Short mmCIF file of C-alpha atoms and ligand atoms in Angstrom, two decimals:
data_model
loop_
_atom_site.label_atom_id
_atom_site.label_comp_id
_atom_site.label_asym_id
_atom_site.label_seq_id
_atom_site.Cartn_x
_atom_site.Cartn_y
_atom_site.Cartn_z
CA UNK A 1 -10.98 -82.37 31.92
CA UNK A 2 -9.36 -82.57 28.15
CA UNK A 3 -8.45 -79.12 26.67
CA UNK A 4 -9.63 -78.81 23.56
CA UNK A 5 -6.27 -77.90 21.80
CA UNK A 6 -7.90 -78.41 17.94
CA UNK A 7 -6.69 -75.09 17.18
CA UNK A 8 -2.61 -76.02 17.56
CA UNK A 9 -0.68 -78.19 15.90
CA UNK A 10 2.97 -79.77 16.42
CA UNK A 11 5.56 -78.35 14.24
CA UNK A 12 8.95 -80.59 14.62
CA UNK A 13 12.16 -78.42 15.00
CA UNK A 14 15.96 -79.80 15.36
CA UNK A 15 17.53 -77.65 17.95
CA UNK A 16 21.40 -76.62 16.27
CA UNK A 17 23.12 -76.14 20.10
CA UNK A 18 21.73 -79.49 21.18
CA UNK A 19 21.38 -81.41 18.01
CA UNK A 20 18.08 -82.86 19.96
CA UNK A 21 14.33 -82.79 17.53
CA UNK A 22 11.23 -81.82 20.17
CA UNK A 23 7.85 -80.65 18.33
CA UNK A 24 6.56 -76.87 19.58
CA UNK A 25 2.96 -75.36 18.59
CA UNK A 26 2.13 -73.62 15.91
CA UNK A 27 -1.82 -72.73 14.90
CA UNK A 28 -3.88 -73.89 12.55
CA UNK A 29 -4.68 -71.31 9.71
CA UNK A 30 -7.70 -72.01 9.37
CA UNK A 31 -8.75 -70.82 13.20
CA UNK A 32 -6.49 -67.50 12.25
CA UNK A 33 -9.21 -64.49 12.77
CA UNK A 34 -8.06 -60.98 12.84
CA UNK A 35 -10.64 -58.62 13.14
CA UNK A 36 -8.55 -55.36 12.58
CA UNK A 37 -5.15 -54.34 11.08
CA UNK A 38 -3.31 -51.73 12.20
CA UNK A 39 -0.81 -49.55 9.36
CA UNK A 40 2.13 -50.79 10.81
CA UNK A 41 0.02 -54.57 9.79
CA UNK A 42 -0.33 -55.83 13.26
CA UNK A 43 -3.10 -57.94 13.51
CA UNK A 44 -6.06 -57.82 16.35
CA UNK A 45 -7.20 -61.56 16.21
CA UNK A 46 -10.80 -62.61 17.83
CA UNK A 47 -9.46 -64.81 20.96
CA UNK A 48 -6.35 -63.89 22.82
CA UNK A 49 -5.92 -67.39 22.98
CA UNK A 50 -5.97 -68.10 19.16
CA UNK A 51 -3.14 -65.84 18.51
CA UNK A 52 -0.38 -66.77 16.19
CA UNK A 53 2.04 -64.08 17.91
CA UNK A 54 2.15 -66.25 21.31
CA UNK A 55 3.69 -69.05 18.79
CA UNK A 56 5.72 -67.27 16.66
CA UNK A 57 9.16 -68.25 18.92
CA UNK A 58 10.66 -72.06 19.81
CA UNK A 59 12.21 -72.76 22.79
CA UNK A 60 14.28 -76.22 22.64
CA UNK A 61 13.29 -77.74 26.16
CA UNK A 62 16.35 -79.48 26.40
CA UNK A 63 18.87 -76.28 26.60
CA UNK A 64 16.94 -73.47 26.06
CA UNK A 65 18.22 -72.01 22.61
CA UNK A 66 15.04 -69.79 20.94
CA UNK A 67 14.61 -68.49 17.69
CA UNK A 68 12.31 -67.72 15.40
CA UNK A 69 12.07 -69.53 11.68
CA UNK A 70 13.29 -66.44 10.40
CA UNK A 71 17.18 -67.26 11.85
CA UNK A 72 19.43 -68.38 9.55
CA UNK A 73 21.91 -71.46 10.33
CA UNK A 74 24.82 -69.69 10.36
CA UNK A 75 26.72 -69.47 13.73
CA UNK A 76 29.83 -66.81 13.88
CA UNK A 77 32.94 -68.81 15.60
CA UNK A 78 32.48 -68.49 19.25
CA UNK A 79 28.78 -67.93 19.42
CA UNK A 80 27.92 -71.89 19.92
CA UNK A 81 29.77 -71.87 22.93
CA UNK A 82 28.51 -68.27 23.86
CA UNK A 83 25.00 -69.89 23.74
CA UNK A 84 25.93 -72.85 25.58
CA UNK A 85 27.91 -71.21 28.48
CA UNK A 86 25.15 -68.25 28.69
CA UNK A 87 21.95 -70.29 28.49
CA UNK A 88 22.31 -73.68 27.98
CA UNK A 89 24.04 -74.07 31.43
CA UNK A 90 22.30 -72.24 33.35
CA UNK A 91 18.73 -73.52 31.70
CA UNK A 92 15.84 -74.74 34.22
CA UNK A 93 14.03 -76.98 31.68
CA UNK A 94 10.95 -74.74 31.45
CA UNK A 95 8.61 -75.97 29.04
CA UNK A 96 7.99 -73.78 26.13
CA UNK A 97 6.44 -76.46 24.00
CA UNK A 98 2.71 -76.64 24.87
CA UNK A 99 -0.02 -74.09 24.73
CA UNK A 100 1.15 -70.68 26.22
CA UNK A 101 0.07 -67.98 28.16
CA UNK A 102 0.94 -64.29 26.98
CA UNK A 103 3.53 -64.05 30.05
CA UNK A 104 5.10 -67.75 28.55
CA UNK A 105 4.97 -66.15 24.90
CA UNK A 106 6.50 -62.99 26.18
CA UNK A 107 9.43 -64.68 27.92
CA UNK A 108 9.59 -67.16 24.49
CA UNK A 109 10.68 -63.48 22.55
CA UNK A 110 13.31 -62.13 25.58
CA UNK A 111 15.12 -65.74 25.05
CA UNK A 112 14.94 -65.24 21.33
CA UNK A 113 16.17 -61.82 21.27
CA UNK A 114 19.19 -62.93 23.87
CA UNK A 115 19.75 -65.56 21.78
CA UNK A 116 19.91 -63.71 18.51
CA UNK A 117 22.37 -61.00 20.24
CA UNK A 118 24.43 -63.58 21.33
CA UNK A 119 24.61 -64.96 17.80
CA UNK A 120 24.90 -62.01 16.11
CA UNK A 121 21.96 -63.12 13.82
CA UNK A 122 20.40 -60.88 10.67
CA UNK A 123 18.78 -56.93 12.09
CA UNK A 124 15.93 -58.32 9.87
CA UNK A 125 15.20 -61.44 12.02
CA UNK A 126 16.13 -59.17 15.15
CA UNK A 127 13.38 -56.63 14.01
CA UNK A 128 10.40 -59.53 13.62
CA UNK A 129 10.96 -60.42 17.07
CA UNK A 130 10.80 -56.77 18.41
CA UNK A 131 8.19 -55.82 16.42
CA UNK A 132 5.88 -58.80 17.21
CA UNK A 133 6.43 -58.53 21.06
CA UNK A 134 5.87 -54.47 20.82
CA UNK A 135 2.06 -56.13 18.99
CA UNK A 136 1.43 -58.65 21.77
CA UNK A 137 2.24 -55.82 24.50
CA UNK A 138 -0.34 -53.81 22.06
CA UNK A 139 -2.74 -56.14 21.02
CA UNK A 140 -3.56 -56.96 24.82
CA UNK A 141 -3.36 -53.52 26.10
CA UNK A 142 -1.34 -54.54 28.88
CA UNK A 143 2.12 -52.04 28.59
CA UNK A 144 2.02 -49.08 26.58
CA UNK A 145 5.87 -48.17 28.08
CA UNK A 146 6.83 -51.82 26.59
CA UNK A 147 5.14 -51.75 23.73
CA UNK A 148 7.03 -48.37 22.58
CA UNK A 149 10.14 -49.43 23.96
CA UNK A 150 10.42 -52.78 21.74
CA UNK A 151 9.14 -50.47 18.46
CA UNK A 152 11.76 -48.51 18.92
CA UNK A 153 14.37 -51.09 19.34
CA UNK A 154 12.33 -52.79 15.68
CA UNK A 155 12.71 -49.37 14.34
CA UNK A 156 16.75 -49.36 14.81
CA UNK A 157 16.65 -53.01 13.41
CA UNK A 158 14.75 -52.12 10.54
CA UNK A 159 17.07 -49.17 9.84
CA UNK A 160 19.96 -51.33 10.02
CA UNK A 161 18.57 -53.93 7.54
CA UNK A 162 17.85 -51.16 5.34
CA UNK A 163 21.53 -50.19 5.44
CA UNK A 164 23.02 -53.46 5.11
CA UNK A 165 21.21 -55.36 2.98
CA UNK A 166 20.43 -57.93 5.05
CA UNK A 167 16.66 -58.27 4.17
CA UNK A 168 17.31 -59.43 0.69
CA UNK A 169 16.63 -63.28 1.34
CA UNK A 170 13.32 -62.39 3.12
CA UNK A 171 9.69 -62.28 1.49
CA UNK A 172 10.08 -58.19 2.58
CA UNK A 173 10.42 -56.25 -0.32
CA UNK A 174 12.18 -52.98 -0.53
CA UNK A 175 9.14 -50.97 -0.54
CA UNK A 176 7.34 -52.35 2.21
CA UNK A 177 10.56 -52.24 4.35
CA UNK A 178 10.56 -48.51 3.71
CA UNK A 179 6.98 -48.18 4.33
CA UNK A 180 7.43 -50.05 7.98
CA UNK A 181 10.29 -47.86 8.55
CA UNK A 182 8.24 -44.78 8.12
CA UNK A 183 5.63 -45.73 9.52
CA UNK A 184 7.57 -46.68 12.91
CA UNK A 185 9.21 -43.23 12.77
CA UNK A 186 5.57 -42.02 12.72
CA UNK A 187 4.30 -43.98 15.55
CA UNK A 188 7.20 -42.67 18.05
CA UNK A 189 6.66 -39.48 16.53
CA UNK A 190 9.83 -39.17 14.33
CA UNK A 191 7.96 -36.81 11.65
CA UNK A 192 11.16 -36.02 9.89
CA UNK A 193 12.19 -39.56 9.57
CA UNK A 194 8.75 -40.99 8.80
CA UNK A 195 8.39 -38.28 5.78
CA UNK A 196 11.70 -38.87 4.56
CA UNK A 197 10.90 -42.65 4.34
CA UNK A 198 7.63 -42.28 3.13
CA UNK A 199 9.00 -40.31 0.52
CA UNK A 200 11.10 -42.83 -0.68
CA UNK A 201 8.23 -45.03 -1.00
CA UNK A 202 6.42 -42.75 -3.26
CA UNK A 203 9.55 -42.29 -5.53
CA UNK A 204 9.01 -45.82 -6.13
CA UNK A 205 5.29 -45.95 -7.59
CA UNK A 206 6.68 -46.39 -11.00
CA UNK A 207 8.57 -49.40 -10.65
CA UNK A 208 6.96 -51.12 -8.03
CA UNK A 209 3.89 -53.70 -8.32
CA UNK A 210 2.93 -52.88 -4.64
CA UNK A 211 0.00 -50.27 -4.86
CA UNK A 212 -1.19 -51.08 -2.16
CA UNK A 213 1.85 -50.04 0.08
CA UNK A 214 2.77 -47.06 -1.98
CA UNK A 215 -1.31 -45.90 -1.36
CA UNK A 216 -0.76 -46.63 2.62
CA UNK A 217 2.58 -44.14 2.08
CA UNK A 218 0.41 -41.71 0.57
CA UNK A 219 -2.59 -41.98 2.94
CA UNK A 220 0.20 -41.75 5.91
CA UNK A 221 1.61 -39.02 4.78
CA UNK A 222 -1.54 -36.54 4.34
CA UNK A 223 -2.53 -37.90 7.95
CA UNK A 224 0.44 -36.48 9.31
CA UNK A 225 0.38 -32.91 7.07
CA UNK A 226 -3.32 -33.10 8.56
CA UNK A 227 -2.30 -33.01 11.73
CA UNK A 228 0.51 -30.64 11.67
CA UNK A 229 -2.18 -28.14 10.06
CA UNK A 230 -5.09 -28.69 12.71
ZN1 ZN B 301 18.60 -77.54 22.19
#
């Protein structure tokens, strides 16, 4: 029987390690569906199957290097061969390139995250990949222990981001970084860090066009003073 796969389509990639061009899935806009956003904007989409977050990674099937199109091209001397000696040669062609299962996509985001450690690549692009494994671990209820564990580890990455700059060539603005930063402090229940961030956010209502996020800082904010008072 034919799967209907009318909701994917190939997206062509040229691997940097291997110099090799393989095509990986990506899907469709148009069959995107999210039916609920959380405040830290992870998306609940209709069909676990439809579900951009299983696709967000590519594995090259030829020697294994993953990353996400938020890496940069930049390789620190040394790290090609780190990459090479640490995956490449020890890499059991597993195929990464067709339509995946949520244990496929969560293995796609470990090999990312090794890989971007090993190339000592941006805290921002470090931080997507965290953050969007801690929503598929969410988003199909299957580990709340994992799902904390890898906002945490986005949380640090965020911080670190913050601190050096590093998000500057990204479509995050400053604002909504702080906003994501508080509002990750607030989910592991880092009240003192979330206000302080949230804070910052507000300072900013003046000179920033995003109402929207400074409103979500706001709303946030009188959640938690809510709760602290019931
Ligand atoms: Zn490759």
């Amino acid at each position: 029987m034919e799967k209907n796969l009318d909701y994917l389509y190939d997206r062509k990639v040229d691997c940097y390690i291997c110099k090799t061009s393989y095509t990986t899935k990506k899907v469709l806009s148009r069959y995107i569906r999210a039916h609920k956003h959380d405040t830290d904007f992870c998306s609940f989409y209709i069909s676990t199957k439809i579900n951009p977050l299983l696709y967000y990674v590519q594995v090259c099937p030829t020697c294994g290097f993953s990353s996400s199109e938020e890496f940069n091209n930049y390789f620190p001397p040394g790290t090609i061969d780190s990459i090479k000696e640490k995956i490449s040669d020890n890499w059991k062609a597993t195929f990464y390139c067709e339509e995946r299962s949520l244990e496929t996509a969560i293995n796609s985001y470990k090999l990312a995250i090794y890989c971007a450690t090993i190339k000592k690549e941006k805290h921002i692009a470090l931080a997507g990949l965290y953050l969007r494994l801690s929503w598929l671990y969410r988003t199909e209820e299957i580990n709340f222990e994992e799902e904390h564990r890898f906002l945490r580890l986005a949380l640090d990455e965020y911080i670190k981001s913050y601190m050096n700059n590093d998000y500057s060539e990204t479509h995050l603005s400053e604002v909504k970084l702080l906003y994501l930063i508080g509002e990750l402090s607030r989910r592991i229940d880092n009240q003192a860090q979330a206000t302080r961030y949230f804070s910052r956010v507000i300072e900013k209502q003046r000179d920033t066009i995003e109402k929207g996020i400074v409103q979500m800082a706001k709303d946030r904010w009188s959640e938690m003073r809510e709760q602290k008072l019931g």
